[in-house]
JSON list of N, CA, C and O in Angstrom, two decimals:
[
{"chain": "A", "resi": 1066, "resn": "MET", "atom": "N", "xyz": [91.61, 95.33, 106.91]},
{"chain": "A", "resi": 1066, "resn": "MET", "atom": "CA", "xyz": [91.27, 96.63, 107.56]},
{"chain": "A", "resi": 1066, "resn": "MET", "atom": "C", "xyz": [91.31, 96.40, 109.05]},
{"chain": "A", "resi": 1066, "resn": "MET", "atom": "O", "xyz": [91.00, 95.36, 109.55]},
{"chain": "A", "resi": 1067, "resn": "SER", "atom": "N", "xyz": [91.55, 97.49, 109.73]},
{"chain": "A", "resi": 1067, "resn": "SER", "atom": "CA", "xyz": [91.53, 97.49, 111.23]},
{"chain": "A", "resi": 1067, "resn": "SER", "atom": "C", "xyz": [90.13, 97.25, 111.72]},
{"chain": "A", "resi": 1067, "resn": "SER", "atom": "O", "xyz": [89.17, 97.65, 111.08]},
{"chain": "A", "resi": 1068, "resn": "LYS", "atom": "N", "xyz": [90.05, 96.64, 112.87]},
{"chain": "A", "resi": 1068, "resn": "LYS", "atom": "CA", "xyz": [88.69, 96.44, 113.48]},
{"chain": "A", "resi": 1068, "resn": "LYS", "atom": "C", "xyz": [88.09, 97.80, 113.95]},
{"chain": "A", "resi": 1068, "resn": "LYS", "atom": "O", "xyz": [86.92, 97.89, 114.19]},
{"chain": "A", "resi": 1069, "resn": "ASP", "atom": "N", "xyz": [88.92, 98.79, 114.04]},
{"chain": "A", "resi": 1069, "resn": "ASP", "atom": "CA", "xyz": [88.45, 100.14, 114.46]},
{"chain": "A", "resi": 1069, "resn": "ASP", "atom": "C", "xyz": [88.06, 101.03, 113.25]},
{"chain": "A", "resi": 1069, "resn": "ASP", "atom": "O", "xyz": [87.85, 102.19, 113.40]},
{"chain": "A", "resi": 1070, "resn": "LEU", "atom": "N", "xyz": [87.99, 100.42, 112.04]},
{"chain": "A", "resi": 1070, "resn": "LEU", "atom": "CA", "xyz": [87.66, 101.17, 110.86]},
{"chain": "A", "resi": 1070, "resn": "LEU", "atom": "C", "xyz": [86.64, 100.40, 110.06]},
{"chain": "A", "resi": 1070, "resn": "LEU", "atom": "O", "xyz": [86.68, 99.18, 109.98]},
{"chain": "A", "resi": 1071, "resn": "ALA", "atom": "N", "xyz": [85.67, 101.07, 109.49]},
{"chain": "A", "resi": 1071, "resn": "ALA", "atom": "CA", "xyz": [84.63, 100.40, 108.73]},
{"chain": "A", "resi": 1071, "resn": "ALA", "atom": "C", "xyz": [84.20, 101.26, 107.55]},
{"chain": "A", "resi": 1071, "resn": "ALA", "atom": "O", "xyz": [84.11, 102.53, 107.64]},
{"chain": "A", "resi": 1072, "resn": "ILE", "atom": "N", "xyz": [83.93, 100.63, 106.42]},
{"chain": "A", "resi": 1072, "resn": "ILE", "atom": "CA", "xyz": [83.32, 101.26, 105.29]},
{"chain": "A", "resi": 1072, "resn": "ILE", "atom": "C", "xyz": [81.85, 101.20, 105.51]},
{"chain": "A", "resi": 1072, "resn": "ILE", "atom": "O", "xyz": [81.26, 100.11, 105.57]},
{"chain": "A", "resi": 1073, "resn": "VAL", "atom": "N", "xyz": [81.23, 102.34, 105.73]},
{"chain": "A", "resi": 1073, "resn": "VAL", "atom": "CA", "xyz": [79.80, 102.36, 106.09]},
{"chain": "A", "resi": 1073, "resn": "VAL", "atom": "C", "xyz": [78.84, 102.63, 104.91]},
{"chain": "A", "resi": 1073, "resn": "VAL", "atom": "O", "xyz": [77.64, 102.43, 105.03]},
{"chain": "A", "resi": 1074, "resn": "ALA", "atom": "N", "xyz": [79.41, 103.10, 103.80]},
{"chain": "A", "resi": 1074, "resn": "ALA", "atom": "CA", "xyz": [78.59, 103.28, 102.61]},
{"chain": "A", "resi": 1074, "resn": "ALA", "atom": "C", "xyz": [79.47, 103.37, 101.40]},
{"chain": "A", "resi": 1074, "resn": "ALA", "atom": "O", "xyz": [80.64, 103.81, 101.41]},
{"chain": "A", "resi": 1075, "resn": "GLU", "atom": "N", "xyz": [78.89, 102.95, 100.28]},
{"chain": "A", "resi": 1075, "resn": "GLU", "atom": "CA", "xyz": [79.48, 103.10, 98.95]},
{"chain": "A", "resi": 1075, "resn": "GLU", "atom": "C", "xyz": [78.49, 103.67, 98.01]},
{"chain": "A", "resi": 1075, "resn": "GLU", "atom": "O", "xyz": [77.35, 103.21, 97.94]},
{"chain": "A", "resi": 1076, "resn": "TYR", "atom": "N", "xyz": [78.90, 104.78, 97.32]},
{"chain": "A", "resi": 1076, "resn": "TYR", "atom": "CA", "xyz": [78.01, 105.45, 96.42]},
{"chain": "A", "resi": 1076, "resn": "TYR", "atom": "C", "xyz": [78.57, 105.43, 94.97]},
{"chain": "A", "resi": 1076, "resn": "TYR", "atom": "O", "xyz": [79.76, 105.60, 94.80]},
{"chain": "A", "resi": 1077, "resn": "ALA", "atom": "N", "xyz": [77.71, 105.20, 94.01]},
{"chain": "A", "resi": 1077, "resn": "ALA", "atom": "CA", "xyz": [78.14, 105.18, 92.61]},
{"chain": "A", "resi": 1077, "resn": "ALA", "atom": "C", "xyz": [78.32, 106.55, 92.03]},
{"chain": "A", "resi": 1077, "resn": "ALA", "atom": "O", "xyz": [79.17, 106.74, 91.13]},
{"chain": "A", "resi": 1078, "resn": "HIS", "atom": "N", "xyz": [77.58, 107.50, 92.51]},
{"chain": "A", "resi": 1078, "resn": "HIS", "atom": "CA", "xyz": [77.70, 108.88, 91.98]},
{"chain": "A", "resi": 1078, "resn": "HIS", "atom": "C", "xyz": [77.22, 109.90, 93.01]},
{"chain": "A", "resi": 1078, "resn": "HIS", "atom": "O", "xyz": [76.41, 109.53, 93.86]},
{"chain": "A", "resi": 1079, "resn": "ILE", "atom": "N", "xyz": [77.77, 111.08, 93.00]},
{"chain": "A", "resi": 1079, "resn": "ILE", "atom": "CA", "xyz": [77.38, 112.11, 93.89]},
{"chain": "A", "resi": 1079, "resn": "ILE", "atom": "C", "xyz": [76.82, 113.24, 93.08]},
{"chain": "A", "resi": 1079, "resn": "ILE", "atom": "O", "xyz": [77.55, 113.91, 92.33]},
{"chain": "A", "resi": 1080, "resn": "TRP", "atom": "N", "xyz": [75.51, 113.42, 93.07]},
{"chain": "A", "resi": 1080, "resn": "TRP", "atom": "CA", "xyz": [74.82, 114.40, 92.24]},
{"chain": "A", "resi": 1080, "resn": "TRP", "atom": "C", "xyz": [75.37, 115.81, 92.53]},
{"chain": "A", "resi": 1080, "resn": "TRP", "atom": "O", "xyz": [75.60, 116.19, 93.69]},
{"chain": "A", "resi": 1081, "resn": "GLY", "atom": "N", "xyz": [75.52, 116.59, 91.49]},
{"chain": "A", "resi": 1081, "resn": "GLY", "atom": "CA", "xyz": [76.00, 117.95, 91.59]},
{"chain": "A", "resi": 1081, "resn": "GLY", "atom": "C", "xyz": [77.55, 118.04, 91.55]},
{"chain": "A", "resi": 1081, "resn": "GLY", "atom": "O", "xyz": [78.07, 119.10, 91.72]},
{"chain": "A", "resi": 1082, "resn": "THR", "atom": "N", "xyz": [78.22, 116.91, 91.41]},
{"chain": "A", "resi": 1082, "resn": "THR", "atom": "CA", "xyz": [79.69, 116.91, 91.30]},
{"chain": "A", "resi": 1082, "resn": "THR", "atom": "C", "xyz": [80.08, 116.13, 90.03]},
{"chain": "A", "resi": 1082, "resn": "THR", "atom": "O", "xyz": [79.28, 115.51, 89.40]},
{"chain": "A", "resi": 1083, "resn": "THR", "atom": "N", "xyz": [81.35, 116.12, 89.77]},
{"chain": "A", "resi": 1083, "resn": "THR", "atom": "CA", "xyz": [81.89, 115.32, 88.66]},
{"chain": "A", "resi": 1083, "resn": "THR", "atom": "C", "xyz": [82.43, 113.98, 89.21]},
{"chain": "A", "resi": 1083, "resn": "THR", "atom": "O", "xyz": [82.98, 113.21, 88.40]},
{"chain": "A", "resi": 1084, "resn": "TYR", "atom": "N", "xyz": [82.30, 113.74, 90.47]},
{"chain": "A", "resi": 1084, "resn": "TYR", "atom": "CA", "xyz": [82.77, 112.43, 91.03]},
{"chain": "A", "resi": 1084, "resn": "TYR", "atom": "C", "xyz": [81.99, 111.27, 90.50]},
{"chain": "A", "resi": 1084, "resn": "TYR", "atom": "O", "xyz": [80.77, 111.35, 90.30]},
{"chain": "A", "resi": 1085, "resn": "ASN", "atom": "N", "xyz": [82.62, 110.16, 90.29]},
{"chain": "A", "resi": 1085, "resn": "ASN", "atom": "CA", "xyz": [81.99, 108.97, 89.80]},
{"chain": "A", "resi": 1085, "resn": "ASN", "atom": "C", "xyz": [81.88, 107.88, 90.90]},
{"chain": "A", "resi": 1085, "resn": "ASN", "atom": "O", "xyz": [81.66, 106.71, 90.60]},
{"chain": "A", "resi": 1086, "resn": "GLY", "atom": "N", "xyz": [82.10, 108.27, 92.13]},
{"chain": "A", "resi": 1086, "resn": "GLY", "atom": "CA", "xyz": [81.96, 107.30, 93.26]},
{"chain": "A", "resi": 1086, "resn": "GLY", "atom": "C", "xyz": [82.49, 107.88, 94.52]},
{"chain": "A", "resi": 1086, "resn": "GLY", "atom": "O", "xyz": [83.28, 108.83, 94.55]},
{"chain": "A", "resi": 1087, "resn": "MET", "atom": "N", "xyz": [82.08, 107.28, 95.61]},
{"chain": "A", "resi": 1087, "resn": "MET", "atom": "CA", "xyz": [82.44, 107.72, 96.90]},
{"chain": "A", "resi": 1087, "resn": "MET", "atom": "C", "xyz": [82.30, 106.56, 97.94]},
{"chain": "A", "resi": 1087, "resn": "MET", "atom": "O", "xyz": [81.42, 105.78, 97.83]},
{"chain": "A", "resi": 1088, "resn": "ILE", "atom": "N", "xyz": [83.27, 106.49, 98.83]},
{"chain": "A", "resi": 1088, "resn": "ILE", "atom": "CA", "xyz": [83.11, 105.60, 99.97]},
{"chain": "A", "resi": 1088, "resn": "ILE", "atom": "C", "xyz": [83.11, 106.47, 101.22]},
{"chain": "A", "resi": 1088, "resn": "ILE", "atom": "O", "xyz": [83.75, 107.44, 101.30]},
{"chain": "A", "resi": 1089, "resn": "LEU", "atom": "N", "xyz": [82.32, 106.00, 102.17]},
{"chain": "A", "resi": 1089, "resn": "LEU", "atom": "CA", "xyz": [82.20, 106.70, 103.47]},
{"chain": "A", "resi": 1089, "resn": "LEU", "atom": "C", "xyz": [82.83, 105.72, 104.51]},
{"chain": "A", "resi": 1089, "resn": "LEU", "atom": "O", "xyz": [82.36, 104.59, 104.66]},
{"chain": "A", "resi": 1090, "resn": "VAL", "atom": "N", "xyz": [83.94, 106.21, 105.14]},
{"chain": "A", "resi": 1090, "resn": "VAL", "atom": "CA", "xyz": [84.67, 105.37, 106.07]},
{"chain": "A", "resi": 1090, "resn": "VAL", "atom": "C", "xyz": [84.55, 106.00, 107.45]},
{"chain": "A", "resi": 1090, "resn": "VAL", "atom": "O", "xyz": [84.63, 107.24, 107.57]},
{"chain": "A", "resi": 1091, "resn": "GLU", "atom": "N", "xyz": [84.35, 105.17, 108.42]},
{"chain": "A", "resi": 1091, "resn": "GLU", "atom": "CA", "xyz": [84.23, 105.61, 109.82]},
{"chain": "A", "resi": 1091, "resn": "GLU", "atom": "C", "xyz": [85.33, 104.93, 110.64]},
{"chain": "A", "resi": 1091, "resn": "GLU", "atom": "O", "xyz": [85.56, 103.72, 110.51]},
{"chain": "A", "resi": 1092, "resn": "SER", "atom": "N", "xyz": [86.01, 105.75, 111.47]},
{"chain": "A", "resi": 1092, "resn": "SER", "atom": "CA", "xyz": [87.06, 105.14, 112.35]},
{"chain": "A", "resi": 1092, "resn": "SER", "atom": "C", "xyz": [86.88, 105.74, 113.76]},
{"chain": "A", "resi": 1092, "resn": "SER", "atom": "O", "xyz": [86.26, 106.79, 113.97]},
{"chain": "A", "resi": 1093, "resn": "ARG", "atom": "N", "xyz": [87.49, 105.03, 114.69]},
{"chain": "A", "resi": 1093, "resn": "ARG", "atom": "CA", "xyz": [87.40, 105.46, 116.10]},
{"chain": "A", "resi": 1093, "resn": "ARG", "atom": "C", "xyz": [88.31, 106.68, 116.39]},
{"chain": "A", "resi": 1093, "resn": "ARG", "atom": "O", "xyz": [88.05, 107.43, 117.31]},
{"chain": "A", "resi": 1094, "resn": "ASP", "atom": "N", "xyz": [89.41, 106.78, 115.65]},
{"chain": "A", "resi": 1094, "resn": "ASP", "atom": "CA", "xyz": [90.36, 107.89, 115.91]},
{"chain": "A", "resi": 1094, "resn": "ASP", "atom": "C", "xyz": [91.03, 108.26, 114.58]},
{"chain": "A", "resi": 1094, "resn": "ASP", "atom": "O", "xyz": [91.01, 107.50, 113.58]},
{"chain": "A", "resi": 1095, "resn": "LEU", "atom": "N", "xyz": [91.61, 109.43, 114.53]},
{"chain": "A", "resi": 1095, "resn": "LEU", "atom": "CA", "xyz": [92.25, 109.91, 113.35]},
{"chain": "A", "resi": 1095, "resn": "LEU", "atom": "C", "xyz": [93.44, 109.10, 112.93]},
{"chain": "A", "resi": 1095, "resn": "LEU", "atom": "O", "xyz": [93.63, 108.91, 111.70]},
{"chain": "A", "resi": 1096, "resn": "SER", "atom": "N", "xyz": [94.21, 108.55, 113.82]},
{"chain": "A", "resi": 1096, "resn": "SER", "atom": "CA", "xyz": [95.38, 107.80, 113.41]},
{"chain": "A", "resi": 1096, "resn": "SER", "atom": "C", "xyz": [94.96, 106.53, 112.68]},
{"chain": "A", "resi": 1096, "resn": "SER", "atom": "O", "xyz": [95.68, 106.07, 111.75]},
{"chain": "A", "resi": 1097, "resn": "THR", "atom": "N", "xyz": [93.84, 105.88, 113.03]},
{"chain": "A", "resi": 1097, "resn": "THR", "atom": "CA", "xyz": [93.35, 104.73, 112.35]},
{"chain": "A", "resi": 1097, "resn": "THR", "atom": "C", "xyz": [93.00, 105.10, 110.95]},
{"chain": "A", "resi": 1097, "resn": "THR", "atom": "O", "xyz": [93.33, 104.39, 109.98]},
{"chain": "A", "resi": 1098, "resn": "PHE", "atom": "N", "xyz": [92.32, 106.22, 110.75]},
{"chain": "A", "resi": 1098, "resn": "PHE", "atom": "CA", "xyz": [91.96, 106.67, 109.42]},
{"chain": "A", "resi": 1098, "resn": "PHE", "atom": "C", "xyz": [93.24, 106.99, 108.63]},
{"chain": "A", "resi": 1098, "resn": "PHE", "atom": "O", "xyz": [93.33, 106.64, 107.42]},
{"chain": "A", "resi": 1099, "resn": "HIS", "atom": "N", "xyz": [94.15, 107.67, 109.24]},
{"chain": "A", "resi": 1099, "resn": "HIS", "atom": "CA", "xyz": [95.41, 108.07, 108.56]},
{"chain": "A", "resi": 1099, "resn": "HIS", "atom": "C", "xyz": [96.12, 106.79, 108.05]},
{"chain": "A", "resi": 1099, "resn": "HIS", "atom": "O", "xyz": [96.62, 106.88, 106.89]},
{"chain": "A", "resi": 1100, "resn": "ASP", "atom": "N", "xyz": [96.27, 105.78, 108.84]},
{"chain": "A", "resi": 1100, "resn": "ASP", "atom": "CA", "xyz": [96.90, 104.54, 108.39]},
{"chain": "A", "resi": 1100, "resn": "ASP", "atom": "C", "xyz": [96.18, 103.91, 107.21]},
{"chain": "A", "resi": 1100, "resn": "ASP", "atom": "O", "xyz": [96.77, 103.49, 106.23]},
{"chain": "A", "resi": 1101, "resn": "PHE", "atom": "N", "xyz": [94.82, 103.87, 107.30]},
{"chain": "A", "resi": 1101, "resn": "PHE", "atom": "CA", "xyz": [94.01, 103.37, 106.22]},
{"chain": "A", "resi": 1101, "resn": "PHE", "atom": "C", "xyz": [94.21, 104.13, 104.94]},
{"chain": "A", "resi": 1101, "resn": "PHE", "atom": "O", "xyz": [94.41, 103.58, 103.86]},
{"chain": "A", "resi": 1102, "resn": "TRP", "atom": "N", "xyz": [94.19, 105.46, 105.05]},
{"chain": "A", "resi": 1102, "resn": "TRP", "atom": "CA", "xyz": [94.28, 106.35, 103.89]},
{"chain": "A", "resi": 1102, "resn": "TRP", "atom": "C", "xyz": [95.56, 106.14, 103.13]},
{"chain": "A", "resi": 1102, "resn": "TRP", "atom": "O", "xyz": [95.55, 106.08, 101.91]},
{"chain": "A", "resi": 1103, "resn": "HIS", "atom": "N", "xyz": [96.64, 106.06, 103.82]},
{"chain": "A", "resi": 1103, "resn": "HIS", "atom": "CA", "xyz": [97.93, 105.87, 103.12]},
{"chain": "A", "resi": 1103, "resn": "HIS", "atom": "C", "xyz": [98.03, 104.50, 102.41]},
{"chain": "A", "resi": 1103, "resn": "HIS", "atom": "O", "xyz": [98.51, 104.42, 101.30]},
{"chain": "A", "resi": 1104, "resn": "ARG", "atom": "N", "xyz": [97.48, 103.49, 103.01]},
{"chain": "A", "resi": 1104, "resn": "ARG", "atom": "CA", "xyz": [97.46, 102.18, 102.39]},
{"chain": "A", "resi": 1104, "resn": "ARG", "atom": "C", "xyz": [96.51, 102.20, 101.15]},
{"chain": "A", "resi": 1104, "resn": "ARG", "atom": "O", "xyz": [96.81, 101.66, 100.08]},
{"chain": "A", "resi": 1105, "resn": "PHE", "atom": "N", "xyz": [95.34, 102.85, 101.32]},
{"chain": "A", "resi": 1105, "resn": "PHE", "atom": "CA", "xyz": [94.39, 103.00, 100.17]},
{"chain": "A", "resi": 1105, "resn": "PHE", "atom": "C", "xyz": [94.97, 103.74, 99.03]},
{"chain": "A", "resi": 1105, "resn": "PHE", "atom": "O", "xyz": [94.84, 103.29, 97.89]},
{"chain": "A", "resi": 1106, "resn": "ARG", "atom": "N", "xyz": [95.61, 104.85, 99.27]},
{"chain": "A", "resi": 1106, "resn": "ARG", "atom": "CA", "xyz": [96.15, 105.65, 98.19]},
{"chain": "A", "resi": 1106, "resn": "ARG", "atom": "C", "xyz": [97.28, 104.90, 97.51]},
{"chain": "A", "resi": 1106, "resn": "ARG", "atom": "O", "xyz": [97.48, 105.04, 96.28]},
{"chain": "A", "resi": 1107, "resn": "GLU", "atom": "N", "xyz": [98.09, 104.20, 98.26]},
{"chain": "A", "resi": 1107, "resn": "GLU", "atom": "CA", "xyz": [99.19, 103.44, 97.62]},
{"chain": "A", "resi": 1107, "resn": "GLU", "atom": "C", "xyz": [98.65, 102.38, 96.68]},
{"chain": "A", "resi": 1107, "resn": "GLU", "atom": "O", "xyz": [99.19, 102.14, 95.60]},
{"chain": "A", "resi": 1108, "resn": "ALA", "atom": "N", "xyz": [97.53, 101.74, 97.07]},
{"chain": "A", "resi": 1108, "resn": "ALA", "atom": "CA", "xyz": [96.89, 100.71, 96.28]},
{"chain": "A", "resi": 1108, "resn": "ALA", "atom": "C", "xyz": [96.13, 101.31, 95.04]},
{"chain": "A", "resi": 1108, "resn": "ALA", "atom": "O", "xyz": [95.98, 100.60, 93.99]},
{"chain": "A", "resi": 1109, "resn": "THR", "atom": "N", "xyz": [95.66, 102.51, 95.11]},
{"chain": "A", "resi": 1109, "resn": "THR", "atom": "CA", "xyz": [94.82, 103.09, 94.07]},
{"chain": "A", "resi": 1109, "resn": "THR", "atom": "C", "xyz": [95.44, 104.19, 93.25]},
{"chain": "A", "resi": 1109, "resn": "THR", "atom": "O", "xyz": [94.85, 104.64, 92.29]},
{"chain": "A", "resi": 1110, "resn": "ARG", "atom": "N", "xyz": [96.57, 104.62, 93.60]},
{"chain": "A", "resi": 1110, "resn": "ARG", "atom": "CA", "xyz": [97.18, 105.80, 92.96]},
{"chain": "A", "resi": 1110, "resn": "ARG", "atom": "C", "xyz": [97.42, 105.67, 91.48]},
{"chain": "A", "resi": 1110, "resn": "ARG", "atom": "O", "xyz": [97.51, 106.64, 90.75]},
{"chain": "A", "resi": 1111, "resn": "TRP", "atom": "N", "xyz": [97.56, 104.44, 90.97]},
{"chain": "A", "resi": 1111, "resn": "TRP", "atom": "CA", "xyz": [97.86, 104.24, 89.58]},
{"chain": "A", "resi": 1111, "resn": "TRP", "atom": "C", "xyz": [96.63, 104.35, 88.70]},
{"chain": "A", "resi": 1111, "resn": "TRP", "atom": "O", "xyz": [96.73, 104.63, 87.53]},
{"chain": "A", "resi": 1112, "resn": "TYR", "atom": "N", "xyz": [95.39, 104.12, 89.22]},
{"chain": "A", "resi": 1112, "resn": "TYR", "atom": "CA", "xyz": [94.24, 104.19, 88.39]},
{"chain": "A", "resi": 1112, "resn": "TYR", "atom": "C", "xyz": [93.13, 105.11, 88.89]},
{"chain": "A", "resi": 1112, "resn": "TYR", "atom": "O", "xyz": [92.09, 105.21, 88.29]},
{"chain": "A", "resi": 1113, "resn": "VAL", "atom": "N", "xyz": [93.33, 105.77, 90.00]},
{"chain": "A", "resi": 1113, "resn": "VAL", "atom": "CA", "xyz": [92.48, 106.79, 90.48]},
{"chain": "A", "resi": 1113, "resn": "VAL", "atom": "C", "xyz": [93.27, 108.12, 90.52]},
{"chain": "A", "resi": 1113, "resn": "VAL", "atom": "O", "xyz": [93.96, 108.38, 91.40]},
{"chain": "A", "resi": 1114, "resn": "PRO", "atom": "N", "xyz": [93.10, 108.89, 89.45]},
{"chain": "A", "resi": 1114, "resn": "PRO", "atom": "CA", "xyz": [93.93, 110.14, 89.30]},
{"chain": "A", "resi": 1114, "resn": "PRO", "atom": "C", "xyz": [93.69, 111.17, 90.31]},
{"chain": "A", "resi": 1114, "resn": "PRO", "atom": "O", "xyz": [94.61, 111.94, 90.65]},
{"chain": "A", "resi": 1115, "resn": "GLU", "atom": "N", "xyz": [92.48, 111.29, 90.78]},
{"chain": "A", "resi": 1115, "resn": "GLU", "atom": "CA", "xyz": [92.20, 112.44, 91.71]},
{"chain": "A", "resi": 1115, "resn": "GLU", "atom": "C", "xyz": [91.26, 111.91, 92.81]},
{"chain": "A", "resi": 1115, "resn": "GLU", "atom": "O", "xyz": [90.28, 111.17, 92.53]},
{"chain": "A", "resi": 1116, "resn": "THR", "atom": "N", "xyz": [91.56, 112.29, 94.03]},
{"chain": "A", "resi": 1116, "resn": "THR", "atom": "CA", "xyz": [90.65, 111.91, 95.16]},
{"chain": "A", "resi": 1116, "resn": "THR", "atom": "C", "xyz": [90.45, 113.20, 95.96]},
{"chain": "A", "resi": 1116, "resn": "THR", "atom": "O", "xyz": [91.23, 114.16, 95.94]},
{"chain": "A", "resi": 1117, "resn": "ARG", "atom": "N", "xyz": [89.37, 113.23, 96.72]},
{"chain": "A", "resi": 1117, "resn": "ARG", "atom": "CA", "xyz": [89.10, 114.26, 97.67]},
{"chain": "A", "resi": 1117, "resn": "ARG", "atom": "C", "xyz": [88.87, 113.60, 99.05]},
{"chain": "A", "resi": 1117, "resn": "ARG", "atom": "O", "xyz": [88.21, 112.52, 99.09]},
{"chain": "A", "resi": 1118, "resn": "THR", "atom": "N", "xyz": [89.36, 114.22, 100.07]},
{"chain": "A", "resi": 1118, "resn": "THR", "atom": "CA", "xyz": [89.19, 113.69, 101.40]},
{"chain": "A", "resi": 1118, "resn": "THR", "atom": "C", "xyz": [88.46, 114.76, 102.25]},
{"chain": "A", "resi": 1118, "resn": "THR", "atom": "O", "xyz": [88.91, 115.91, 102.28]},
{"chain": "A", "resi": 1119, "resn": "TYR", "atom": "N", "xyz": [87.35, 114.36, 102.88]},
{"chain": "A", "resi": 1119, "resn": "TYR", "atom": "CA", "xyz": [86.66, 115.21, 103.83]},
{"chain": "A", "resi": 1119, "resn": "TYR", "atom": "C", "xyz": [86.67, 114.51, 105.14]},
{"chain": "A", "resi": 1119, "resn": "TYR", "atom": "O", "xyz": [86.28, 113.38, 105.26]},
{"chain": "A", "resi": 1120, "resn": "ILE", "atom": "N", "xyz": [87.13, 115.17, 106.16]},
{"chain": "A", "resi": 1120, "resn": "ILE", "atom": "CA", "xyz": [87.25, 114.56, 107.51]},
{"chain": "A", "resi": 1120, "resn": "ILE", "atom": "C", "xyz": [86.25, 115.34, 108.40]},
{"chain": "A", "resi": 1120, "resn": "ILE", "atom": "O", "xyz": [86.27, 116.60, 108.42]},
{"chain": "A", "resi": 1121, "resn": "ALA", "atom": "N", "xyz": [85.39, 114.61, 109.08]},
{"chain": "A", "resi": 1121, "resn": "ALA", "atom": "CA", "xyz": [84.44, 115.18, 109.99]},
{"chain": "A", "resi": 1121, "resn": "ALA", "atom": "C", "xyz": [84.52, 114.48, 111.34]},
{"chain": "A", "resi": 1121, "resn": "ALA", "atom": "O", "xyz": [84.84, 113.30, 111.38]},
{"chain": "A", "resi": 1122, "resn": "GLN", "atom": "N", "xyz": [84.19, 115.15, 112.36]},
{"chain": "A", "resi": 1122, "resn": "GLN", "atom": "CA", "xyz": [84.14, 114.58, 113.68]},
{"chain": "A", "resi": 1122, "resn": "GLN", "atom": "C", "xyz": [82.73, 114.63, 114.19]},
{"chain": "A", "resi": 1122, "resn": "GLN", "atom": "O", "xyz": [82.10, 115.70, 114.18]},
{"chain": "A", "resi": 1123, "resn": "LYS", "atom": "N", "xyz": [82.23, 113.45, 114.53]},
{"chain": "A", "resi": 1123, "resn": "LYS", "atom": "CA", "xyz": [80.84, 113.33, 115.02]},
{"chain": "A", "resi": 1123, "resn": "LYS", "atom": "C", "xyz": [80.68, 113.93, 116.38]},
{"chain": "A", "resi": 1123, "resn": "LYS", "atom": "O", "xyz": [81.49, 113.72, 117.31]},
{"chain": "A", "resi": 1124, "resn": "GLU", "atom": "N", "xyz": [79.61, 114.73, 116.54]},
{"chain": "A", "resi": 1124, "resn": "GLU", "atom": "CA", "xyz": [79.35, 115.40, 117.80]},
{"chain": "A", "resi": 1124, "resn": "GLU", "atom": "C", "xyz": [78.49, 114.40, 118.64]},
{"chain": "A", "resi": 1124, "resn": "GLU", "atom": "O", "xyz": [77.49, 113.90, 118.19]},
{"chain": "A", "resi": 1125, "resn": "GLU", "atom": "N", "xyz": [78.98, 114.12, 119.76]},
{"chain": "A", "resi": 1125, "resn": "GLU", "atom": "CA", "xyz": [78.21, 113.16, 120.68]},
{"chain": "A", "resi": 1125, "resn": "GLU", "atom": "C", "xyz": [77.22, 113.83, 121.50]},
{"chain": "A", "resi": 1125, "resn": "GLU", "atom": "O", "xyz": [77.31, 114.92, 121.94]}
]
């Protein structure tokens, strides 16, 4: 992974949803996240049938 990207949390379940896990990723800029996301989906697309992506920008 890039030094400008970090997995800051891993969750086993998100209550109130049907999701069975979540990772929270933080990056310095959108292009860093975009590069990570495409590599991640290529590696997981065969056994993770559905994903959801939420993008937020932290207010300083």
